[in-house]
XYZ file of C-alpha atoms in Angstrom:
656
model
C 2.571 27.637 -46.539
C 3.910 29.832 -43.747
C 6.945 32.001 -44.491
C 9.483 30.796 -41.983
C 12.226 33.232 -42.980
C 10.335 36.498 -42.770
C 12.988 37.864 -40.394
C 15.567 38.388 -43.129
C 16.542 41.818 -44.333
C 15.643 42.820 -47.880
C 19.345 42.989 -48.770
C 19.679 39.307 -48.006
C 16.650 38.621 -50.169
C 18.261 40.367 -53.116
C 21.410 38.351 -52.670
C 19.510 35.123 -52.572
C 17.345 36.126 -55.495
C 20.443 36.443 -57.645
C 21.491 32.965 -56.629
C 18.053 31.453 -57.106
C 18.278 31.025 -60.837
C 20.706 28.135 -60.526
C 18.193 26.022 -58.615
C 15.415 25.908 -61.192
C 14.812 23.676 -64.160
C 11.615 23.300 -66.081
C 10.310 19.810 -66.674
C 6.995 18.261 -67.326
C 7.593 14.547 -67.546
C 4.637 12.265 -68.020
C 4.021 9.076 -66.087
C 1.031 6.852 -65.537
C -0.697 6.288 -62.216
C -3.637 4.264 -60.974
C -6.899 5.772 -59.814
C -10.035 3.728 -59.228
C -8.243 0.679 -60.688
C -8.008 2.476 -64.060
C -4.752 3.495 -65.714
C -4.584 7.283 -65.746
C -1.937 9.511 -67.288
C -1.291 12.499 -64.975
C -1.090 16.048 -66.175
C 2.514 16.121 -64.846
C 4.668 13.711 -62.916
C 3.705 14.028 -59.228
C 6.410 15.534 -57.079
C 8.069 12.988 -54.797
C 7.039 12.870 -51.161
C 9.001 15.468 -49.212
C 11.893 14.702 -46.891
C 11.076 16.376 -43.602
C 13.055 16.519 -40.378
C 10.822 17.754 -37.585
C 9.532 21.023 -39.121
C 12.402 21.421 -41.576
C 11.601 20.647 -45.204
C 14.577 19.430 -47.214
C 12.602 18.924 -50.446
C 9.434 20.328 -51.949
C 6.256 18.351 -51.659
C 2.844 17.942 -50.101
C 2.233 17.487 -46.408
C -1.356 16.683 -47.397
C -2.026 14.914 -50.690
C -5.517 14.549 -52.145
C -7.092 11.210 -51.275
C -6.776 8.735 -54.149
C -10.574 8.489 -54.496
C -13.600 10.508 -53.422
C -17.195 9.266 -53.664
C -20.210 11.520 -53.800
C -23.623 12.007 -55.419
C -24.953 14.434 -57.985
C -25.342 17.850 -56.369
C -23.473 16.867 -53.187
C -20.332 18.986 -52.792
C -16.990 17.713 -51.618
C -13.797 19.618 -50.892
C -10.411 18.189 -51.817
C -8.039 19.407 -49.078
C -4.316 19.771 -49.812
C -1.231 21.397 -48.341
C 2.079 21.969 -50.150
C 5.377 23.341 -48.876
C 8.784 24.174 -50.237
C 12.161 23.066 -48.992
C 14.091 25.338 -46.696
C 16.613 25.944 -49.467
C 13.945 26.848 -52.039
C 12.462 29.283 -49.565
C 15.834 30.942 -49.064
C 16.201 31.506 -52.792
C 12.692 32.809 -53.194
C 11.731 34.646 -50.052
C 9.183 36.824 -51.809
C 7.539 33.980 -53.718
C 3.948 33.199 -52.856
C 1.878 30.096 -53.663
C -0.532 29.961 -56.584
C -2.831 27.031 -57.186
C -3.896 25.561 -60.517
C -6.178 22.561 -60.722
C -6.422 20.435 -63.853
C -9.131 17.956 -64.745
C -9.651 15.026 -67.104
C -12.653 12.865 -67.916
C -10.857 10.417 -70.240
C -8.275 8.777 -67.956
C -5.761 11.573 -68.479
C -5.652 11.527 -72.243
C -6.706 15.145 -72.230
C -6.346 17.648 -69.404
C -7.812 21.092 -69.033
C -7.423 23.733 -66.390
C -10.270 24.417 -63.991
C -11.398 28.002 -64.078
C -11.033 30.309 -61.133
C -14.815 30.673 -60.985
C -15.082 26.936 -60.388
C -12.491 26.971 -57.596
C -9.568 25.990 -59.815
C -7.255 28.529 -58.179
C -7.812 27.361 -54.613
C -5.626 25.205 -52.379
C -8.719 23.412 -51.068
C -10.677 22.570 -54.187
C -14.525 22.426 -54.093
C -16.296 20.021 -56.429
C -20.071 20.013 -56.933
C -20.846 17.344 -59.569
C -23.758 17.749 -61.958
C -23.520 14.411 -63.744
C -22.605 10.847 -62.783
C -19.217 9.431 -63.678
C -15.576 9.864 -62.744
C -13.376 12.922 -63.147
C -9.654 12.999 -62.393
C -7.920 16.030 -60.886
C -4.332 17.102 -60.263
C -3.015 20.199 -58.497
C -0.035 22.264 -59.574
C 1.101 24.454 -56.666
C 3.275 27.196 -58.118
C 5.590 29.531 -56.200
C 6.601 32.788 -57.886
C 6.224 36.542 -57.717
C 4.294 38.733 -60.079
C 7.617 40.293 -61.078
C 9.202 36.929 -61.918
C 6.437 34.672 -63.268
C 8.958 32.926 -65.516
C 10.841 31.617 -62.423
C 8.200 29.269 -61.077
C 8.580 26.414 -58.639
C 6.054 23.708 -59.544
C 4.897 21.164 -56.962
C 2.557 18.599 -58.506
C 0.137 16.577 -56.422
C -0.864 12.994 -56.942
C -3.894 12.364 -59.161
C -7.231 11.968 -57.412
C -10.523 10.644 -58.772
C -13.973 11.967 -57.892
C -16.637 9.297 -58.462
C -20.229 10.458 -58.775
C -22.640 7.542 -58.287
C -25.810 6.310 -56.654
C -26.048 6.649 -52.845
C -24.149 4.074 -50.772
C -24.409 3.866 -46.970
C -21.396 3.191 -44.704
C -21.442 0.603 -41.918
C -18.362 1.854 -40.077
C -15.722 4.540 -40.210
C -11.982 4.138 -39.631
C -10.173 7.295 -38.487
C -6.408 7.825 -38.867
C -3.938 10.666 -38.362
C -0.677 11.472 -40.121
C 0.900 12.009 -36.693
C -0.254 10.918 -33.257
C 1.614 13.768 -31.579
C 1.515 17.503 -32.304
C 3.511 20.329 -30.740
C 1.886 23.039 -28.673
C 4.428 25.575 -29.917
C 2.955 28.148 -32.276
C 5.741 30.747 -32.415
C 8.262 28.515 -34.198
C 7.872 27.462 -37.806
C 9.883 24.336 -37.033
C 7.248 22.935 -34.697
C 4.958 20.282 -36.122
C 1.957 21.797 -34.419
C -0.646 20.180 -36.659
C -1.627 16.886 -38.210
C -4.125 15.841 -40.843
C -7.051 13.594 -39.963
C -8.472 11.066 -42.420
C -11.687 9.057 -42.291
C -12.199 5.957 -44.420
C -15.672 4.403 -44.620
C -16.576 0.777 -45.078
C -17.513 0.165 -47.837
C -14.925 2.471 -49.376
C -17.384 3.875 -51.940
C -19.860 5.174 -49.354
C -21.185 8.540 -50.484
C -22.060 10.235 -47.178
C -20.594 13.515 -45.931
C -17.949 13.474 -43.189
C -17.601 16.007 -40.377
C -14.998 16.217 -37.585
C -15.303 17.245 -33.937
C -12.930 17.317 -30.953
C -13.749 16.619 -27.318
C -11.302 19.192 -25.919
C -11.163 22.279 -28.135
C -8.937 23.942 -25.547
C -6.185 21.508 -26.604
C -6.611 21.491 -30.374
C -9.127 22.457 -33.043
C -9.548 22.210 -36.813
C -8.180 24.972 -39.013
C -10.670 27.161 -40.831
C -11.188 26.712 -44.550
C -10.835 30.345 -45.500
C -11.523 29.692 -49.184
C -14.696 27.634 -48.815
C -15.993 28.219 -45.302
C -16.193 25.671 -42.497
C -13.076 23.814 -41.417
C -10.416 21.630 -42.987
C -9.166 18.269 -41.766
C -6.055 19.939 -40.338
C -5.986 19.600 -36.527
C -3.924 22.405 -34.959
C -2.661 22.417 -31.363
C -3.348 25.323 -29.041
C -0.308 27.177 -27.752
C 0.916 25.698 -24.477
C -1.738 22.964 -24.375
C -0.833 19.590 -22.886
C -3.018 16.506 -22.939
C -4.908 14.067 -25.109
C -7.604 15.159 -27.515
C -10.065 12.782 -29.123
C -11.086 13.482 -32.709
C -14.401 12.003 -33.772
C -15.350 11.654 -37.428
C -18.997 11.174 -38.332
C -20.422 10.216 -41.729
C -24.015 11.200 -42.464
C -25.366 8.404 -44.632
C -27.784 9.088 -47.498
C -30.488 7.120 -45.627
C -30.226 9.398 -42.575
C -28.186 7.108 -40.342
C -24.708 7.931 -39.084
C -21.507 6.027 -38.401
C -18.588 7.318 -36.338
C -14.995 6.559 -35.458
C -12.346 8.308 -33.416
C -8.616 8.858 -33.063
C -6.671 10.098 -30.028
C -3.950 12.700 -30.542
C -1.407 13.759 -27.925
C -0.613 17.454 -27.592
C 2.580 18.566 -25.867
C 5.881 20.356 -25.923
C 7.856 17.691 -27.766
C 9.288 15.576 -24.944
C 7.678 13.067 -22.606
C 8.525 12.625 -18.958
C 10.522 9.484 -18.255
C 10.487 7.073 -15.328
C 13.157 4.398 -15.004
C 14.592 2.060 -12.391
C 17.887 3.275 -10.977
C 20.852 1.976 -12.943
C 18.810 1.633 -16.121
C 19.220 4.006 -19.106
C 16.770 6.849 -19.627
C 16.067 8.163 -23.135
C 14.332 11.399 -24.091
C 13.204 11.499 -27.728
C 11.852 14.453 -29.628
C 8.453 13.799 -31.148
C 7.967 14.511 -34.811
C 9.024 13.437 -38.278
C 12.708 12.473 -38.362
C 12.984 11.123 -41.911
C 15.593 13.683 -42.892
C 19.199 12.621 -43.313
C 22.324 14.271 -41.957
C 23.518 15.064 -45.492
C 20.602 17.450 -46.031
C 21.615 19.968 -43.409
C 24.803 21.300 -45.010
C 25.860 22.496 -41.580
C 22.762 24.646 -41.109
C 20.997 22.545 -38.442
C 22.105 22.035 -34.847
C 20.492 20.259 -31.915
C 21.463 20.916 -28.309
C 20.322 19.116 -25.182
C 20.163 20.806 -21.805
C 19.971 19.393 -18.308
C 18.419 21.215 -15.348
C 19.462 20.010 -11.912
C 17.192 20.001 -8.893
C 18.005 23.646 -8.230
C 17.174 24.671 -11.799
C 20.780 25.162 -12.922
C 21.164 24.632 -16.663
C 24.034 22.822 -18.382
C 24.576 21.691 -21.977
C 24.915 17.899 -22.102
C 24.993 17.217 -25.858
C 25.550 19.194 -29.073
C 25.398 17.963 -32.654
C 28.073 18.961 -35.131
C 27.755 20.052 -38.745
C 26.707 16.674 -40.090
C 25.254 14.442 -37.368
C 22.250 16.420 -36.126
C 19.851 13.537 -36.825
C 21.725 11.405 -34.304
C 20.676 13.918 -31.650
C 16.903 13.693 -31.920
C 17.132 11.776 -28.673
C 19.339 11.936 -25.615
C 20.198 8.992 -23.375
C 21.546 8.842 -19.847
C 23.342 5.465 -20.104
C 23.180 4.561 -16.427
C 20.977 6.543 -14.096
C 21.773 7.191 -10.446
C 19.599 8.591 -7.708
C 21.270 11.958 -8.287
C 19.423 12.032 -11.629
C 16.051 11.824 -9.894
C 13.871 14.933 -10.407
C 16.208 16.451 -12.994
C 14.818 17.903 -16.242
C 15.889 17.747 -19.876
C 15.190 19.992 -22.848
C 16.149 20.030 -26.522
C 16.642 22.943 -28.881
C 16.880 22.706 -32.666
C 18.299 25.673 -34.563
C 18.388 26.437 -38.286
C 21.013 28.914 -39.424
C 22.661 30.247 -42.572
C 26.148 31.095 -43.734
C 27.848 28.522 -41.555
C 25.821 29.430 -38.505
C 26.435 33.171 -38.645
C 22.766 34.013 -39.082
C 20.144 32.160 -37.083
C 16.794 31.966 -38.849
C 14.553 29.996 -36.533
C 14.674 27.654 -33.576
C 12.432 25.295 -31.663
C 12.777 24.643 -27.942
C 10.924 21.730 -26.423
C 9.303 21.581 -23.035
C 11.298 20.543 -19.990
C 10.733 16.830 -19.424
C 11.059 15.365 -15.945
C 13.198 12.346 -15.134
C 11.977 10.177 -12.283
C 14.450 7.557 -11.116
C 12.834 4.856 -9.038
C 15.127 3.780 -6.244
C 13.888 0.184 -6.163
C 16.174 -1.232 -3.451
C 16.128 -4.995 -3.053
C 17.429 -6.007 0.368
C 17.802 -9.693 1.168
C 18.427 -10.864 4.744
C 19.888 -14.157 5.930
C 19.721 -14.792 9.663
C 20.938 -17.235 12.266
C 20.131 -17.535 15.976
C 22.543 -19.632 18.079
C 22.356 -20.818 21.698
C 26.027 -21.019 22.586
C 25.223 -22.614 25.968
C 22.867 -25.477 25.230
C 21.650 -27.462 22.224
C 19.649 -30.662 22.539
C 19.977 -31.317 18.804
C 16.666 -29.760 17.777
C 17.917 -26.216 17.238
C 17.980 -24.689 13.732
C 18.999 -21.315 12.325
C 15.588 -19.884 13.170
C 14.464 -22.114 16.083
C 15.929 -22.545 19.567
C 14.437 -24.955 22.108
C 14.792 -25.166 25.902
C 16.447 -21.807 26.331
C 16.745 -20.698 29.934
C 18.227 -18.034 32.162
C 21.954 -17.313 31.770
C 22.146 -18.955 28.345
C 24.409 -17.105 25.915
C 22.375 -16.500 22.727
C 23.816 -14.762 19.647
C 22.033 -13.301 16.620
C 23.758 -13.143 13.225
C 22.408 -11.305 10.169
C 23.741 -10.697 6.657
C 21.999 -7.891 4.723
C 22.640 -7.443 1.000
C 21.322 -4.907 -1.474
C 20.752 -6.862 -4.679
C 20.168 -3.702 -6.721
C 23.670 -2.261 -6.794
C 22.540 1.164 -7.934
C 19.841 1.851 -5.375
C 20.364 4.058 -2.346
C 19.074 3.810 1.214
C 19.913 6.352 3.894
C 19.204 6.552 7.626
C 19.143 2.754 7.678
C 18.283 0.861 10.871
C 18.031 -2.794 11.826
C 15.501 -3.843 14.463
C 15.768 -7.089 16.468
C 12.884 -7.833 18.875
C 14.319 -9.479 22.023
C 12.594 -11.104 24.980
C 12.162 -8.487 27.663
C 14.984 -8.422 30.265
C 17.422 -9.963 27.785
C 20.860 -8.507 28.457
C 22.752 -7.163 25.414
C 26.443 -7.848 25.876
C 27.917 -6.783 22.527
C 26.775 -5.432 19.154
C 28.981 -5.642 16.069
C 28.375 -3.956 12.706
C 30.507 -5.156 9.811
C 32.925 -6.834 12.208
C 33.418 -3.782 14.426
C 32.050 -3.444 17.934
C 29.823 -0.410 18.224
C 29.085 1.563 21.375
C 25.674 2.156 22.855
C 25.371 5.502 21.065
C 24.753 3.571 17.856
C 21.995 1.349 19.166
C 19.050 1.645 21.521
C 16.682 -0.614 23.465
C 13.004 0.305 23.276
C 10.450 -1.568 25.374
C 7.222 -2.624 23.718
C 4.499 -1.821 26.202
C 1.986 -4.203 24.607
C 4.313 -7.192 24.200
C 6.806 -9.010 26.347
C 9.621 -7.757 24.159
C 12.277 -5.085 23.773
C 13.376 -3.797 20.364
C 17.109 -3.563 19.790
C 17.501 -0.817 17.143
C 20.897 -0.601 15.406
C 21.626 2.468 13.273
C 24.165 3.180 10.545
C 23.069 0.609 7.948
C 23.099 2.716 4.789
C 23.454 1.419 1.216
C 24.825 3.152 -1.878
C 26.976 2.435 -4.919
C 29.971 1.608 -2.731
C 28.238 -0.105 0.201
C 26.404 -3.214 -0.917
C 26.111 -5.268 2.281
C 26.197 -5.229 6.084
C 26.804 -7.844 8.763
C 25.160 -7.564 12.182
C 26.103 -9.724 15.205
C 24.538 -9.418 18.667
C 25.623 -11.366 21.794
C 23.066 -11.611 24.609
C 22.450 -13.274 27.966
C 18.985 -14.669 28.699
C 17.274 -13.472 31.874
C 13.792 -12.907 33.275
C 12.469 -16.372 32.339
C 10.041 -17.555 35.010
C 8.025 -20.112 33.135
C 7.684 -21.899 29.852
C 7.163 -19.413 27.034
C 7.154 -19.387 23.215
C 8.686 -16.182 21.857
C 8.350 -15.370 18.146
C 9.856 -12.291 16.561
C 10.617 -10.926 13.096
C 13.682 -8.686 12.742
C 13.457 -6.082 9.994
C 15.394 -3.382 8.198
C 14.096 0.087 7.379
C 15.645 3.094 5.680
C 14.935 6.281 3.771
C 14.008 5.437 0.169
C 15.610 8.611 -1.206
C 12.385 10.532 -0.851
C 9.332 10.642 1.351
C 8.786 6.902 1.552
C 10.295 4.402 3.996
C 11.682 1.134 2.694
C 11.156 -1.898 4.946
C 12.287 -5.492 4.557
C 11.623 -8.240 7.074
C 13.909 -11.150 7.878
C 12.613 -14.682 8.455
C 10.717 -15.020 11.713
C 12.652 -16.821 14.421
C 11.237 -18.684 17.413
C 12.760 -19.228 20.864
C 11.111 -21.632 23.306
C 12.070 -20.629 26.830
C 11.909 -22.857 29.944
C 12.766 -22.181 33.604
C 14.723 -25.497 33.835
C 12.671 -26.635 36.855
C 10.171 -29.351 37.696
C 7.038 -27.352 38.449
C 4.283 -29.111 40.408
C 1.049 -27.886 41.955
C -1.300 -30.000 44.119
C -5.019 -29.348 44.429
C -6.900 -29.567 47.733
C -9.049 -32.650 48.337
C -12.639 -32.070 49.385
C -14.786 -34.926 50.673
C -17.924 -32.954 51.334
C -20.392 -33.494 54.210
C -20.563 -36.797 56.130
C -24.048 -37.987 56.945
C -24.836 -38.935 60.576
C -24.880 -42.594 61.487
C -22.533 -43.605 58.694
C -20.011 -46.283 59.643
C -17.512 -48.420 57.761
C -18.001 -46.207 54.691
C -15.787 -44.802 51.899
C -16.361 -41.087 51.381
C -15.526 -40.053 47.797
C -14.033 -36.854 46.498
C -16.154 -34.289 44.703
C -16.647 -34.961 40.990
C -14.430 -31.995 40.023
C -11.491 -33.780 41.631
C -11.722 -36.842 39.389
C -10.425 -37.421 35.884
C -10.178 -35.821 33.450
C -9.100 -33.240 36.018
C -5.778 -33.722 37.759
C -4.928 -33.507 41.449
C -1.200 -33.108 40.877
C -0.268 -30.905 37.920
C 3.312 -31.420 36.826
C 5.090 -29.196 34.296
C 8.516 -30.649 33.694
C 10.694 -27.841 32.229
C 13.973 -29.530 33.077
C 16.341 -29.482 30.087
C 18.038 -32.689 31.245
C 15.261 -35.123 32.052
C 15.606 -37.771 34.797
C 13.364 -40.565 36.078
C 11.216 -39.458 38.970
C 9.137 -40.906 41.820
C 6.233 -39.193 43.518
C 5.556 -39.882 47.222
C 2.834 -38.725 49.616
C 2.650 -38.862 53.420
C 0.183 -37.782 56.116
C 2.120 -36.294 59.051
C -1.015 -35.765 61.176
C -4.049 -38.054 61.455
C -7.664 -36.932 61.288
C -8.863 -38.946 64.335
C -12.460 -39.822 65.279
C -12.386 -43.006 63.229
C -11.443 -41.017 60.063
C -8.508 -42.034 57.918
C -7.104 -41.412 54.449
C -6.401 -44.356 52.223
C -4.700 -44.642 48.832
C -6.734 -46.939 46.552
C -5.452 -48.603 43.401
C -7.384 -51.298 41.503
C -9.567 -52.119 44.553
C -6.653 -52.384 46.983
C -5.680 -49.695 49.433
C -2.908 -48.532 51.728
C -3.459 -46.294 54.716
C -1.578 -43.029 54.588
C 0.777 -42.394 57.460
C 3.844 -40.435 58.349
C 5.861 -42.656 56.061
C 6.154 -41.774 52.370
C 3.885 -43.797 50.130
C 4.946 -44.250 46.493
C 2.190 -42.909 44.254
C 3.849 -42.890 40.800
C 7.158 -43.777 39.245
C 8.009 -42.068 35.911
C 10.824 -42.718 33.530
C 12.617 -39.616 32.208
C 10.533 -39.323 29.066
C 7.062 -39.807 30.605
C 6.741 -37.430 33.521
C 3.122 -36.300 33.609
C 0.393 -34.934 35.810
C -1.503 -37.196 38.203
C -5.253 -37.719 38.329
C -7.579 -40.528 39.442
C -10.855 -42.115 38.640
C -13.581 -41.953 41.278
C -12.623 -45.257 42.979
C -8.868 -44.684 42.889
C -6.466 -42.329 44.549
C -6.769 -40.772 47.972
C -10.189 -41.393 49.561
C -11.646 -40.824 53.068
C -12.617 -43.902 55.131
C -15.122 -43.743 58.065
C -14.559 -46.535 60.632
C -16.774 -48.136 63.330
C -17.268 -44.967 65.339
C -19.433 -42.102 64.268
C -17.325 -38.939 63.960
C -18.280 -35.924 66.019
C -19.908 -33.193 63.990
C -17.463 -30.522 62.801
C -14.839 -29.665 60.185
C -11.825 -31.893 59.689
C -8.640 -31.124 57.811
C -5.077 -32.287 57.538
C -1.993 -31.703 55.411
C -0.350 -34.055 53.003
C 3.345 -33.929 52.190
C 4.270 -34.578 48.547
C 7.762 -35.510 47.515
C 9.121 -35.439 43.955
C 12.344 -37.368 43.886
C 14.608 -37.394 40.795
C 17.711 -38.554 42.661
C 17.294 -42.144 41.570
């Protein structure tokens, strides 16, 4: 056991030595215990398991007891590892005491006990046994603390009884590895730090007789303590000073038949606290690693725990301090409701043991600084509405406008809400893609008209759009929502066009990242509010010589499914329509244009000829089959060689 109060002056030792006599009583009660399913009477009643708070021992006991059973073969040595410690109060009343070890053995289930000689290792903490005969022997350790000057004032710490079974070889099929603690401190200068743990390996079957060895994958993090008494190492894994990380301990049993079985256990090495990451608004708890079985009543005002906070600039403040009786309630520290101001802060704990009401400090343990990461986690929801205040044919919805044309008054309405009340967004902007040449008349933010300094229009060179960017949409604990309204006038619409756009919000996510949330896509179908018609030229090709009384047909490309008159009706208010054609100037030379329909024809002239009559819902393009429509007729006289052309006048009349 390490002397954790070696700093005291000799005068204090003398004072405590005078007091020490009141703490001792001599007893050697007898109880019965079980070992190897047999009832065994121990040499002395085993000392109760110690009460330990972190590295502070409140009662005497063993941090490492002998295993209940060991199995080996004749001539194959085993070492029974142990570790005993005294309470902090016993240490204070016996600063000069040192440990002495006395092993006792029995071969008749504890009816008779005898001490093991020093020559046979009976005065060692880690007891070597090399059996010479088969059978079972029971052992118990008495760890005694005293000085050579005061041998009559002994502190006795009795271990549990262990049995060593010597038998025929048995091979193991697997090996289960455990540790007393999964976390060990990397602090070696404080006696309060639990900088070690004990590793155990249990074979299957339990009575396997092979030898077990331990290895670590990262000896720079932790390694096994040397067995000074017997050579080799113990099963005590000790952390390296300042090491941080995970070390894997592998146990291997060498079977009597030459095969091996292995198992492993991972141990974390660190400074006592783990970094924490929480969502903003949630609590964050830092908890000191280690044994916290001690109770507040054990401290007698001699133990204090303080918690420190370091802000982003490294400034240190005390955020919690235990009083004389509630130190155990301070093994962890909780921030009840985190804010973004807590992000990247650090926390540290210090435990101090002192005497005489805190006048004399004996030892202290300071943990590492643990980082707190607060995840902003904003959750912006956006509801949107697009309204044509000029025209609505009944098909418009909140995200769809039809038949929008120049000079229409279109408004955009958006409600933005941060559903995570505690999150923060700065430098917030809202972007609304508009059809290029749209005129922005007014922009309102939260019911207030804003001037052009608070928004901008940025043309998109690759798209027929302009981004309206509105600034000043930040969110914090006091600002949970924003309302955006934009009034516009439509312009620059020359033809039918489908315009789709997705407004979005973006802001600074309290760090290096950018938060972005898109609204629902809206669609605006623009029209120019005109009847748009285009007429293709008619080509009748070359007329052969000597042809009379003959119909000359159009080229194949001018027949259905191709149209001669292409009509795109973008009028918002549809009307019935008639289409007329006339021929102001004749071709001559026995050539004339006729309009054929179902085998009948009408000669074109200066007068309008009705070609089609459409009701308001069925205006469409015009095309003909080969034998219908406008065709060229050659009469009784052969035309003179040459090129002939004329113009046709088309009339689209919706005045009916």
